[in-house]
Tab-separated table of C-alpha atoms in Angstrom:
chain	number	residue	atom	x	y	z
A	1014	UNK	CA	88.788	82.192	57.978
A	1015	UNK	CA	89.802	78.784	59.244
A	1016	UNK	CA	88.323	76.933	62.184
A	1017	UNK	CA	89.078	73.569	63.729
A	1018	UNK	CA	88.073	71.729	66.858
A	1019	UNK	CA	90.512	69.834	69.081
A	1020	UNK	CA	90.472	67.950	72.346
A	1021	UNK	CA	92.922	69.279	74.929
A	1022	UNK	CA	95.616	66.672	75.373
A	1023	UNK	CA	97.670	68.301	78.106
A	1024	UNK	CA	97.326	66.457	81.355
A	1025	UNK	CA	96.779	69.625	83.395
A	1026	UNK	CA	94.744	71.319	80.665
A	1027	UNK	CA	95.464	74.844	79.454
A	1028	UNK	CA	97.197	75.892	82.653
A	1029	UNK	CA	99.977	78.343	83.309
A	1030	UNK	CA	102.741	76.653	81.371
A	1031	UNK	CA	100.616	75.448	78.467
A	1032	UNK	CA	98.840	78.791	78.266
A	1033	UNK	CA	102.146	80.650	78.214
A	1034	UNK	CA	103.431	78.439	75.373
A	1035	UNK	CA	100.194	78.940	73.474
A	1036	UNK	CA	100.513	82.723	73.696
A	1037	UNK	CA	104.127	82.557	72.516
A	1038	UNK	CA	103.157	80.267	69.654
A	1039	UNK	CA	100.201	82.433	68.600
A	1040	UNK	CA	102.375	85.524	68.607
A	1041	UNK	CA	104.434	84.048	65.760
A	1042	UNK	CA	101.495	84.423	63.368
A	1043	UNK	CA	100.002	87.492	61.723
A	1044	UNK	CA	96.393	86.279	61.789
A	1045	UNK	CA	93.949	87.132	64.536
A	1046	UNK	CA	93.337	83.959	66.530
A	1047	UNK	CA	90.579	83.183	69.005
A	1048	UNK	CA	89.740	80.116	71.050
A	1049	UNK	CA	86.395	79.091	72.490
A	1050	UNK	CA	84.995	76.088	74.256
A	1051	UNK	CA	82.917	74.085	71.773
A	1052	UNK	CA	81.606	71.859	74.570
A	1053	UNK	CA	79.934	74.773	76.325
A	1054	UNK	CA	76.962	76.715	74.988
A	1055	UNK	CA	77.846	80.134	76.298
A	1056	UNK	CA	81.625	80.086	76.070
A	1057	UNK	CA	83.340	83.437	75.663
A	1058	UNK	CA	85.979	83.882	73.008
A	1059	UNK	CA	89.526	84.021	74.245
A	1060	UNK	CA	92.217	85.979	72.458
A	1061	UNK	CA	95.013	83.485	71.811
A	1062	UNK	CA	97.568	86.213	72.601
A	1063	UNK	CA	96.037	87.055	75.990
A	1064	UNK	CA	97.225	84.696	78.704
A	1065	UNK	CA	94.555	85.922	81.109
A	1066	UNK	CA	91.701	85.208	78.738
A	1067	UNK	CA	93.097	81.769	77.916
A	1068	UNK	CA	93.354	80.889	81.588
A	1069	UNK	CA	89.793	82.082	82.071
A	1070	UNK	CA	88.638	79.603	79.397
A	1071	UNK	CA	89.327	77.037	82.106
A	1072	UNK	CA	89.892	74.354	79.471
A	1073	UNK	CA	90.913	71.228	81.353
A	1074	UNK	CA	92.230	67.920	80.029
A	1075	UNK	CA	89.740	66.403	77.562
A	1076	UNK	CA	87.708	69.550	76.997
A	1077	UNK	CA	86.833	70.475	73.408
A	1078	UNK	CA	88.185	73.757	72.128
A	1079	UNK	CA	87.755	75.427	68.752
A	1080	UNK	CA	90.553	77.433	67.211
A	1081	UNK	CA	89.539	80.123	64.727
A	1082	UNK	CA	92.058	82.174	62.764
A	1083	UNK	CA	91.614	84.972	60.282
A	1084	UNK	CA	94.443	86.423	58.188
A	1085	UNK	CA	97.163	85.666	55.711
A	1086	UNK	CA	98.646	82.728	57.616
A	1087	UNK	CA	95.385	81.342	59.040
A	1088	UNK	CA	96.003	77.791	57.801
A	1089	UNK	CA	99.442	77.536	59.388
A	1090	UNK	CA	98.192	79.167	62.563
A	1091	UNK	CA	95.256	76.786	63.061
A	1092	UNK	CA	97.357	73.742	62.191
A	1093	UNK	CA	100.257	74.419	64.521
A	1094	UNK	CA	98.040	75.573	67.393
A	1095	UNK	CA	95.827	72.487	67.107
A	1096	UNK	CA	98.873	70.304	66.965
A	1097	UNK	CA	100.169	71.919	70.130
A	1098	UNK	CA	96.834	71.656	71.960
A	1099	UNK	CA	96.389	67.947	71.280
A	1100	UNK	CA	99.653	67.488	73.161
B	1474	UNK	CA	71.594	107.757	95.664
B	1475	UNK	CA	72.170	105.202	98.354
B	1476	UNK	CA	71.011	105.828	101.870
B	1477	UNK	CA	72.969	106.600	104.968
B	1478	UNK	CA	74.829	103.661	106.456
B	1479	UNK	CA	76.341	103.234	109.901
B	1480	UNK	CA	79.606	101.284	110.104
B	1481	UNK	CA	80.798	100.207	113.526
B	1482	UNK	CA	84.444	100.141	114.537
B	1483	UNK	CA	86.890	100.582	117.381
B	1484	UNK	CA	87.823	104.061	118.551
B	1485	UNK	CA	91.510	104.804	118.057
B	1486	UNK	CA	91.503	108.584	118.391
B	1487	UNK	CA	88.615	110.692	119.666
B	1488	UNK	CA	86.816	113.463	117.848
B	1489	UNK	CA	84.422	113.993	114.998
B	1490	UNK	CA	85.391	114.555	111.380
B	1491	UNK	CA	83.316	115.194	108.291
B	1492	UNK	CA	84.965	114.794	104.918
B	1493	UNK	CA	85.519	112.924	101.682
B	1494	UNK	CA	87.074	109.461	101.626
B	1495	UNK	CA	90.527	109.024	100.084
B	1496	UNK	CA	91.276	105.334	99.749
B	1497	UNK	CA	94.714	103.876	100.202
B	1498	UNK	CA	95.419	100.791	98.178
B	1499	UNK	CA	97.473	98.355	100.148
B	1500	UNK	CA	99.273	98.367	103.455
B	1501	UNK	CA	102.626	97.608	101.847
B	1502	UNK	CA	102.396	99.743	98.771
B	1503	UNK	CA	100.424	102.688	99.939
B	1504	UNK	CA	98.855	104.592	97.117
B	1505	UNK	CA	95.840	106.778	96.734
B	1506	UNK	CA	92.944	106.752	94.375
B	1507	UNK	CA	92.041	110.043	92.856
B	1508	UNK	CA	90.611	111.722	89.772
B	1509	UNK	CA	92.985	113.383	87.311
B	1510	UNK	CA	92.681	116.755	85.708
B	1511	UNK	CA	92.330	116.436	81.912
B	1512	UNK	CA	95.890	117.721	81.408
B	1513	UNK	CA	97.320	115.014	83.688
B	1514	UNK	CA	95.950	112.006	81.789
B	1515	UNK	CA	98.774	111.775	79.208
B	1516	UNK	CA	101.463	111.859	81.859
B	1517	UNK	CA	99.667	109.328	83.999
B	1518	UNK	CA	99.545	106.869	81.097
B	1519	UNK	CA	103.268	107.408	80.571
B	1520	UNK	CA	103.859	106.791	84.258
B	1521	UNK	CA	101.928	103.527	84.013
B	1522	UNK	CA	103.825	102.444	80.886
B	1523	UNK	CA	107.054	103.261	82.695
B	1524	UNK	CA	106.045	100.969	85.524
B	1525	UNK	CA	105.179	98.177	83.062
B	1526	UNK	CA	108.552	98.610	81.363
B	1527	UNK	CA	110.432	98.577	84.650
B	1528	UNK	CA	108.541	95.480	85.789
B	1529	UNK	CA	109.374	93.754	82.532
B	1530	UNK	CA	113.088	94.471	82.957
B	1531	UNK	CA	113.048	93.166	86.521
B	1532	UNK	CA	111.285	89.963	85.482
B	1533	UNK	CA	113.683	89.435	82.585
B	1534	UNK	CA	116.656	89.730	84.933
B	1535	UNK	CA	114.989	87.359	87.369
B	1536	UNK	CA	114.316	84.896	84.577
B	1537	UNK	CA	117.908	84.987	83.354
B	1538	UNK	CA	119.123	84.273	86.852
B	1539	UNK	CA	116.644	81.413	87.306
B	1540	UNK	CA	117.753	79.873	84.033
B	1541	UNK	CA	121.383	80.007	85.101
B	1542	UNK	CA	120.710	78.483	88.494
B	1543	UNK	CA	117.953	75.960	87.883
B	1544	UNK	CA	117.801	75.434	84.123
B	1545	UNK	CA	114.858	76.344	81.896
B	1546	UNK	CA	112.321	74.310	83.881
B	1547	UNK	CA	111.154	76.889	86.420
B	1548	UNK	CA	111.572	79.988	84.300
B	1549	UNK	CA	108.197	79.401	82.645
B	1550	UNK	CA	106.613	80.805	85.800
B	1551	UNK	CA	108.196	84.123	84.945
B	1552	UNK	CA	107.015	83.710	81.346
B	1553	UNK	CA	103.455	83.801	82.598
B	1554	UNK	CA	104.142	87.045	84.472
B	1555	UNK	CA	105.829	88.596	81.469
B	1556	UNK	CA	102.903	87.631	79.279
B	1557	UNK	CA	100.442	89.298	81.652
B	1558	UNK	CA	102.450	92.506	81.213
B	1559	UNK	CA	101.786	92.438	77.471
B	1560	UNK	CA	98.225	91.166	77.789
B	1561	UNK	CA	95.709	93.459	76.157
B	1562	UNK	CA	93.061	92.268	78.575
B	1563	UNK	CA	95.150	93.760	81.334
B	1564	UNK	CA	97.450	96.534	80.126
B	1565	UNK	CA	95.177	98.035	77.472
B	1566	UNK	CA	92.201	97.980	79.779
B	1567	UNK	CA	94.119	99.819	82.487
B	1568	UNK	CA	95.198	102.499	80.024
B	1569	UNK	CA	91.627	102.745	78.774
B	1570	UNK	CA	90.395	103.221	82.362
B	1571	UNK	CA	92.926	105.962	83.056
B	1572	UNK	CA	91.793	107.703	79.880
B	1573	UNK	CA	88.019	107.354	80.017
B	1574	UNK	CA	87.512	107.621	83.765
B	1575	UNK	CA	90.341	110.157	84.345
B	1576	UNK	CA	91.661	108.198	87.294
B	1577	UNK	CA	95.209	107.591	88.469
B	1578	UNK	CA	97.086	104.459	87.454
B	1579	UNK	CA	96.818	102.825	90.885
B	1580	UNK	CA	93.062	103.124	90.865
B	1581	UNK	CA	92.796	101.784	87.308
B	1582	UNK	CA	95.012	98.814	88.191
B	1583	UNK	CA	92.830	98.123	91.187
B	1584	UNK	CA	89.624	98.184	89.139
B	1585	UNK	CA	90.900	96.015	86.302
B	1586	UNK	CA	92.548	93.486	88.599
B	1587	UNK	CA	89.461	93.314	90.824
B	1588	UNK	CA	87.362	92.384	87.776
B	1589	UNK	CA	89.855	89.691	86.837
B	1590	UNK	CA	90.085	88.387	90.390
B	1591	UNK	CA	86.317	88.010	90.426
B	1592	UNK	CA	86.405	86.128	87.140
B	1593	UNK	CA	89.021	83.776	88.601
B	1594	UNK	CA	87.014	83.232	91.758
B	1595	UNK	CA	84.033	82.104	89.676
B	1596	UNK	CA	86.018	79.295	88.037
B	1597	UNK	CA	85.279	75.754	89.172
B	1598	UNK	CA	88.892	74.769	88.894
B	1599	UNK	CA	90.907	74.936	92.075
B	1600	UNK	CA	94.251	74.941	90.288
B	1601	UNK	CA	93.203	77.830	88.082
B	1602	UNK	CA	91.735	79.777	90.964
B	1603	UNK	CA	95.210	79.645	92.466
B	1604	UNK	CA	96.517	81.529	89.440
B	1605	UNK	CA	95.076	84.677	90.903
B	1606	UNK	CA	98.243	84.587	93.002
B	1607	UNK	CA	100.319	85.293	89.887
B	1608	UNK	CA	98.139	88.224	89.008
B	1609	UNK	CA	98.346	89.476	92.563
B	1610	UNK	CA	102.113	89.331	92.308
B	1611	UNK	CA	102.142	91.341	89.092
B	1612	UNK	CA	99.809	93.928	90.567
B	1613	UNK	CA	102.099	94.379	93.549
B	1614	UNK	CA	105.128	94.729	91.311
B	1615	UNK	CA	103.423	97.356	89.167
B	1616	UNK	CA	102.312	99.317	92.201
B	1617	UNK	CA	105.756	99.130	93.692
B	1618	UNK	CA	107.344	100.401	90.497
B	1619	UNK	CA	104.796	103.182	90.204
B	1620	UNK	CA	106.009	104.451	93.535
B	1621	UNK	CA	109.425	105.354	92.172
B	1622	UNK	CA	107.716	108.108	90.233
B	1623	UNK	CA	105.138	109.691	92.479
B	1624	UNK	CA	101.868	110.699	90.884
B	1625	UNK	CA	101.651	114.378	90.023
B	1626	UNK	CA	98.746	115.018	92.343
B	1627	UNK	CA	99.988	112.901	95.231
B	1628	UNK	CA	100.374	116.103	97.134
B	1629	UNK	CA	97.000	117.463	96.116
B	1630	UNK	CA	94.426	116.076	98.456
B	1631	UNK	CA	90.815	117.155	98.497
B	1632	UNK	CA	89.819	119.465	101.302
B	1633	UNK	CA	88.769	117.541	104.393
B	1634	UNK	CA	90.178	114.187	103.316
B	1635	UNK	CA	89.396	111.132	105.415
B	1636	UNK	CA	91.949	108.391	104.803
B	1637	UNK	CA	90.307	105.005	104.305
B	1638	UNK	CA	92.131	101.718	103.842
B	1639	UNK	CA	92.752	98.224	105.052
B	1640	UNK	CA	95.584	99.502	107.178
B	1641	UNK	CA	97.379	102.830	107.008
B	1642	UNK	CA	101.015	102.758	108.152
B	1643	UNK	CA	102.028	105.375	110.716
B	1644	UNK	CA	104.637	106.792	108.355
B	1645	UNK	CA	101.919	107.532	105.808
B	1646	UNK	CA	99.896	109.460	108.317
B	1647	UNK	CA	103.064	111.306	109.240
B	1648	UNK	CA	103.947	112.114	105.622
B	1649	UNK	CA	100.500	113.518	105.110
B	1650	UNK	CA	100.325	115.529	108.295
B	1651	UNK	CA	100.690	118.781	106.407
B	1652	UNK	CA	97.821	117.821	104.099
B	1653	UNK	CA	94.206	118.324	104.880
B	1654	UNK	CA	93.595	114.997	106.554
B	1655	UNK	CA	90.704	115.409	108.957
B	1656	UNK	CA	89.981	111.788	109.797
B	1657	UNK	CA	91.121	108.199	109.528
B	1658	UNK	CA	89.092	105.006	109.157
B	1659	UNK	CA	90.648	101.580	108.619
B	1660	UNK	CA	89.244	98.105	108.037
B	1661	UNK	CA	91.772	96.417	110.319
B	1662	UNK	CA	94.150	97.584	113.030
B	1663	UNK	CA	93.855	98.264	116.714
B	1664	UNK	CA	93.872	101.307	119.010
B	1665	UNK	CA	97.302	100.111	120.187
B	1666	UNK	CA	98.951	100.426	116.777
B	1667	UNK	CA	101.466	103.149	116.021
B	1668	UNK	CA	99.010	104.526	113.508
B	1669	UNK	CA	96.501	105.050	116.304
B	1670	UNK	CA	99.152	106.736	118.459
B	1671	UNK	CA	100.054	108.947	115.533
B	1672	UNK	CA	96.396	109.830	114.917
B	1673	UNK	CA	96.001	110.803	118.563
B	1674	UNK	CA	99.079	112.996	118.560
B	1675	UNK	CA	97.943	114.681	115.354
B	1676	UNK	CA	94.465	115.021	116.884
B	1677	UNK	CA	92.921	113.252	113.929
B	1678	UNK	CA	89.704	111.391	114.821
B	1679	UNK	CA	90.178	107.740	113.938
B	1680	UNK	CA	88.123	104.549	113.814
B	1681	UNK	CA	89.904	101.232	113.240
B	1682	UNK	CA	88.839	97.588	112.894
B	1683	UNK	CA	85.785	98.353	110.760
B	1684	UNK	CA	85.791	95.715	107.956
B	1685	UNK	CA	82.605	97.090	106.374
B	1686	UNK	CA	84.647	100.067	105.165
B	1687	UNK	CA	85.876	97.810	102.345
B	1688	UNK	CA	83.036	99.039	100.139
B	1689	UNK	CA	83.713	102.740	100.649
B	1690	UNK	CA	85.198	104.393	97.538
B	1691	UNK	CA	87.303	107.515	97.118
B	1692	UNK	CA	85.107	110.577	97.028
B	1693	UNK	CA	82.317	109.162	99.216
B	1694	UNK	CA	81.131	111.445	101.970
B	1695	UNK	CA	81.920	110.181	105.463
B	1696	UNK	CA	81.499	111.223	109.062
B	1697	UNK	CA	84.001	109.707	111.481
B	1698	UNK	CA	82.380	109.894	114.906
B	1699	UNK	CA	84.812	108.564	117.472
B	1700	UNK	CA	82.532	109.532	120.294
B	1701	UNK	CA	79.978	106.945	119.188
B	1702	UNK	CA	82.561	104.628	117.632
B	1703	UNK	CA	80.986	104.743	114.178
B	1704	UNK	CA	81.612	105.886	110.644
B	1705	UNK	CA	78.564	107.249	108.860
B	1706	UNK	CA	78.730	106.545	105.127
B	1707	UNK	CA	76.884	108.963	102.805
B	1708	UNK	CA	75.061	110.711	105.630
B	1709	UNK	CA	71.635	112.257	105.004
B	1710	UNK	CA	71.279	116.029	104.910
B	1711	UNK	CA	69.587	115.835	108.282
B	1712	UNK	CA	72.528	114.002	109.859
B	1713	UNK	CA	74.995	116.409	108.260
B	1714	UNK	CA	73.192	119.441	109.674
B	1715	UNK	CA	73.159	117.842	113.103
B	1716	UNK	CA	76.891	117.157	112.977
B	1717	UNK	CA	77.794	120.524	111.508
B	1718	UNK	CA	76.102	122.390	114.324
B	1719	UNK	CA	77.740	120.086	116.853
B	1720	UNK	CA	81.143	120.737	115.334
B	1721	UNK	CA	80.663	124.461	115.806
B	1722	UNK	CA	79.841	123.896	119.489
B	1723	UNK	CA	82.985	121.826	119.944
B	1724	UNK	CA	85.124	124.512	118.313
B	1725	UNK	CA	83.703	127.109	120.701
B	1726	UNK	CA	84.548	124.847	123.635
B	1727	UNK	CA	88.079	124.401	122.412
B	1728	UNK	CA	88.667	128.149	122.349
B	1729	UNK	CA	87.960	128.490	126.076
B	1730	UNK	CA	91.241	128.516	127.953
B	1731	UNK	CA	91.619	125.314	129.950
B	1732	UNK	CA	93.610	124.763	133.094
B	1733	UNK	CA	95.962	122.299	131.441
B	1734	UNK	CA	98.893	124.657	131.937
B	1735	UNK	CA	98.436	124.668	135.721
B	1736	UNK	CA	101.342	123.201	137.704
B	1737	UNK	CA	101.131	119.445	138.241
B	1738	UNK	CA	100.864	119.302	142.023
B	1739	UNK	CA	98.515	117.013	143.953
B	1740	UNK	CA	96.033	118.443	146.495
B	1741	UNK	CA	98.434	117.595	149.314
B	1742	UNK	CA	101.144	119.570	147.555
B	1743	UNK	CA	103.239	116.770	146.136
B	1744	UNK	CA	104.731	117.859	142.809
B	1745	UNK	CA	104.623	115.329	140.008
B	1746	UNK	CA	106.986	115.704	137.111
B	1747	UNK	CA	105.111	115.621	133.853
B	1748	UNK	CA	106.813	114.616	130.618
B	1749	UNK	CA	105.578	114.071	127.092
B	1750	UNK	CA	106.316	111.517	124.413
B	1751	UNK	CA	106.359	112.962	120.943
B	1752	UNK	CA	106.549	111.718	117.392
B	1753	UNK	CA	107.715	114.780	115.524
B	1754	UNK	CA	109.383	118.086	116.170
B	1755	UNK	CA	106.326	120.321	115.832
B	1756	UNK	CA	104.834	118.759	118.954
B	1757	UNK	CA	107.540	119.926	121.360
B	1758	UNK	CA	106.479	123.541	121.604
B	1759	UNK	CA	102.830	122.865	122.593
B	1760	UNK	CA	103.962	120.178	125.059
B	1761	UNK	CA	106.339	122.553	126.824
B	1762	UNK	CA	103.852	125.419	126.791
B	1763	UNK	CA	101.324	123.125	128.468
B	1764	UNK	CA	103.718	122.558	131.347
B	1765	UNK	CA	105.737	119.470	130.433
B	1766	UNK	CA	109.037	119.388	132.252
B	1767	UNK	CA	110.737	116.946	129.945
B	1768	UNK	CA	110.334	115.129	126.696
B	1769	UNK	CA	110.216	111.538	127.839
B	1770	UNK	CA	111.060	110.280	124.469
B	1771	UNK	CA	111.207	111.575	120.957
B	1772	UNK	CA	110.610	108.840	118.383
B	1773	UNK	CA	113.139	109.497	115.651
B	1774	UNK	CA	112.366	106.774	113.116
B	1775	UNK	CA	109.593	108.573	111.251
B	1776	UNK	CA	112.140	110.786	109.491
B	1777	UNK	CA	113.670	107.661	108.005
B	1778	UNK	CA	110.517	105.907	106.928
B	1779	UNK	CA	108.808	108.614	104.997
B	1780	UNK	CA	108.539	108.846	101.211
B	1781	UNK	CA	111.459	109.825	99.089
B	1782	UNK	CA	115.027	110.615	100.048
B	1783	UNK	CA	116.683	109.456	103.242
B	1784	UNK	CA	117.466	112.403	105.513
B	1785	UNK	CA	121.093	113.574	105.499
B	1786	UNK	CA	123.110	114.580	108.539
B	1787	UNK	CA	122.371	118.273	108.069
B	1788	UNK	CA	118.607	117.862	107.879
B	1789	UNK	CA	118.650	115.637	110.978
B	1790	UNK	CA	120.819	118.209	112.745
B	1791	UNK	CA	118.291	120.908	111.894
B	1792	UNK	CA	115.409	118.751	113.113
B	1793	UNK	CA	117.055	117.778	116.401
B	1794	UNK	CA	118.238	121.327	117.046
B	1795	UNK	CA	114.703	122.559	116.502
B	1796	UNK	CA	113.416	120.011	119.042
B	1797	UNK	CA	115.985	121.047	121.651
B	1798	UNK	CA	115.416	124.759	121.107
B	1799	UNK	CA	111.636	124.296	121.315
B	1800	UNK	CA	112.108	122.387	124.584
B	1801	UNK	CA	113.590	125.554	126.129
B	1802	UNK	CA	115.937	123.792	128.491
B	1803	UNK	CA	113.701	120.831	129.277
B	1804	UNK	CA	115.693	117.611	128.865
B	1805	UNK	CA	114.876	115.640	125.722
B	1806	UNK	CA	115.417	111.895	125.425
B	1807	UNK	CA	115.978	110.880	121.806
B	1808	UNK	CA	115.194	107.269	121.071
B	1809	UNK	CA	117.381	106.051	118.215
B	1810	UNK	CA	115.676	104.412	115.247
B	1811	UNK	CA	113.308	101.671	116.318
B	1812	UNK	CA	111.876	99.563	113.543
B	1813	UNK	CA	108.540	98.243	114.676
B	1814	UNK	CA	106.635	95.486	112.969
B	1815	UNK	CA	104.038	97.929	111.709
B	1816	UNK	CA	106.644	100.046	109.951
B	1817	UNK	CA	106.850	99.972	106.184
B	1818	UNK	CA	109.788	98.059	104.795
B	1819	UNK	CA	112.913	100.010	104.169
B	1820	UNK	CA	114.418	100.148	100.707
B	1821	UNK	CA	116.945	97.380	100.420
B	1822	UNK	CA	116.669	96.333	104.045
B	1823	UNK	CA	115.562	92.860	105.006
B	1824	UNK	CA	112.779	93.401	107.494
B	1825	UNK	CA	112.868	90.185	109.421
B	1826	UNK	CA	110.861	90.322	112.586
B	1827	UNK	CA	114.055	89.745	114.541
B	1828	UNK	CA	115.741	92.878	113.274
B	1829	UNK	CA	114.260	95.709	115.246
B	1830	UNK	CA	115.318	98.288	117.766
B	1831	UNK	CA	119.030	98.518	118.408
B	1832	UNK	CA	119.774	95.473	116.266
B	1833	UNK	CA	118.523	97.347	113.227
B	1834	UNK	CA	120.989	100.149	113.975
B	1835	UNK	CA	123.857	97.722	114.458
B	1836	UNK	CA	123.132	96.164	111.089
B	1837	UNK	CA	122.944	99.578	109.456
B	1838	UNK	CA	125.809	101.377	111.124
B	1839	UNK	CA	126.031	104.062	108.419
B	1840	UNK	CA	122.554	105.251	109.249
B	1841	UNK	CA	123.130	104.822	112.971
B	1842	UNK	CA	126.355	106.847	112.908
B	1843	UNK	CA	124.736	109.556	110.826
B	1844	UNK	CA	121.967	109.861	113.395
B	1845	UNK	CA	124.373	109.878	116.349
B	1846	UNK	CA	126.598	112.539	114.753
B	1847	UNK	CA	123.539	114.753	114.263
B	1848	UNK	CA	122.487	114.191	117.877
B	1849	UNK	CA	125.888	115.099	119.291
B	1850	UNK	CA	126.101	118.165	117.088
B	1851	UNK	CA	122.580	119.247	118.060
B	1852	UNK	CA	123.211	118.754	121.778
B	1853	UNK	CA	124.758	122.226	122.105
B	1854	UNK	CA	121.163	123.495	122.025
B	1855	UNK	CA	119.969	121.847	125.246
B	1856	UNK	CA	120.150	118.846	127.556
B	1857	UNK	CA	120.182	115.757	125.365
B	1858	UNK	CA	119.765	112.102	126.291
B	1859	UNK	CA	120.001	109.093	124.037
B	1860	UNK	CA	117.889	105.980	124.481
B	1861	UNK	CA	118.746	102.738	122.708
B	1862	UNK	CA	115.581	100.703	122.117
B	1863	UNK	CA	115.171	96.918	122.378
B	1864	UNK	CA	118.605	95.977	123.646
B	1865	UNK	CA	118.696	92.188	123.671
B	1866	UNK	CA	122.217	91.341	124.815
B	1867	UNK	CA	125.240	92.769	126.589
B	1868	UNK	CA	127.213	92.249	123.390
B	1869	UNK	CA	124.838	94.509	121.475
B	1870	UNK	CA	125.201	97.148	124.171
B	1871	UNK	CA	129.007	96.908	124.067
B	1872	UNK	CA	128.991	97.299	120.299
B	1873	UNK	CA	126.681	100.295	120.589
B	1874	UNK	CA	128.975	101.903	123.197
B	1875	UNK	CA	131.906	101.387	120.867
B	1876	UNK	CA	130.046	103.123	118.028
B	1877	UNK	CA	129.019	105.965	120.357
B	1878	UNK	CA	132.648	106.424	121.416
B	1879	UNK	CA	133.787	106.431	117.766
B	1880	UNK	CA	131.245	109.065	116.858
B	1881	UNK	CA	132.158	111.284	119.801
B	1882	UNK	CA	135.781	111.342	118.667
């Protein structure tokens, strides 16, 4: 399992377009990938392949999000997703 | 068990009805919520998957067109829609609902999307709250595509069904007239709507404009009391007994022969000609037997706005002939198709507010000619008049006369 925290660098946050790209990006990997807000105590986990759950994270510009992946390509998955999220 | 609740509304059609609620989903994409038999669950899931697949194809085509016309910039909006259609949080949960709760796809979509809508509404982010619009769009598309394959039990209503919805289109009430609909209760609407007129002519007690009905679910027991202007939601046993005995009294009253068939002459012996307006062919016979001397107007559009296939010339001919024969020599005025604003949209027809009445017919001459041919052919069965609704200019009238002349030839 790999986990890394990033700060959302997209000006509008994880909104429709960014969320859609994130889902498409996550779908290229085999690992299971979840996101959660590390700046909130009771954040729910969002499935990185579910656009609805990502939108419901309501992660705006500057919010801290953790990416956790589990599977054969977990390193690549976490790296490229974090790179994308920092903008 | 929750207690009895009284919901106030506006009376649209008098009478009292006791029955089980059947909810309609949406005024534009009318669908019904109901429980499935265990052997229907598989098929219902397939029907839902079919609708998802069809929606996906439509969105893909739309996206390709957008890309061609505007470049890749705006097509990401469609991406979001496409991604919702493969979202486990959405699709898998709907399938799970159909399976575990044995409910039809429309109902499952409603439940899952309602949960999501609530989650969106709780967000503190105005921009994100607006995203519920995308979801709403997807839901409508799915419901629309589900309609192309009607649910297996669409035709199987519970006994004593009371239709409940935001708004029920008149055509829906018409389509269901052969079913066991005993009452109607809607959250919006007015006693002047075509639905209310339809309810009155079908003698279905109806209450409209009762927003509190929003919480009523399919299967709930209701009493529609249009004498008091209320709907009673999950009535107590006591109330039920009271109403049941009253219903028996009313039925006894109805059996007594009235004097409605007496000639319409005033006390000082001035005869008044009495005509009737009707919505569908079965109404002609009772109208004439009650002493109507003419059918003032027969509204013909309902045949065209019901579910499924458009009527062909032969079926219209049969319908119109039946009307004229039932009228037994009384003149019948047929009003050609009038598209009102409360009609459902027509497949492939742009329903701008401006296109109604005669103008609709002039823009759809194939349908208009088909109807006119049937009318002329049926007219051998009795005196026939044709009324053209909503004529807005002399030009329109001239064009209509030209079409009439063509058809006669």
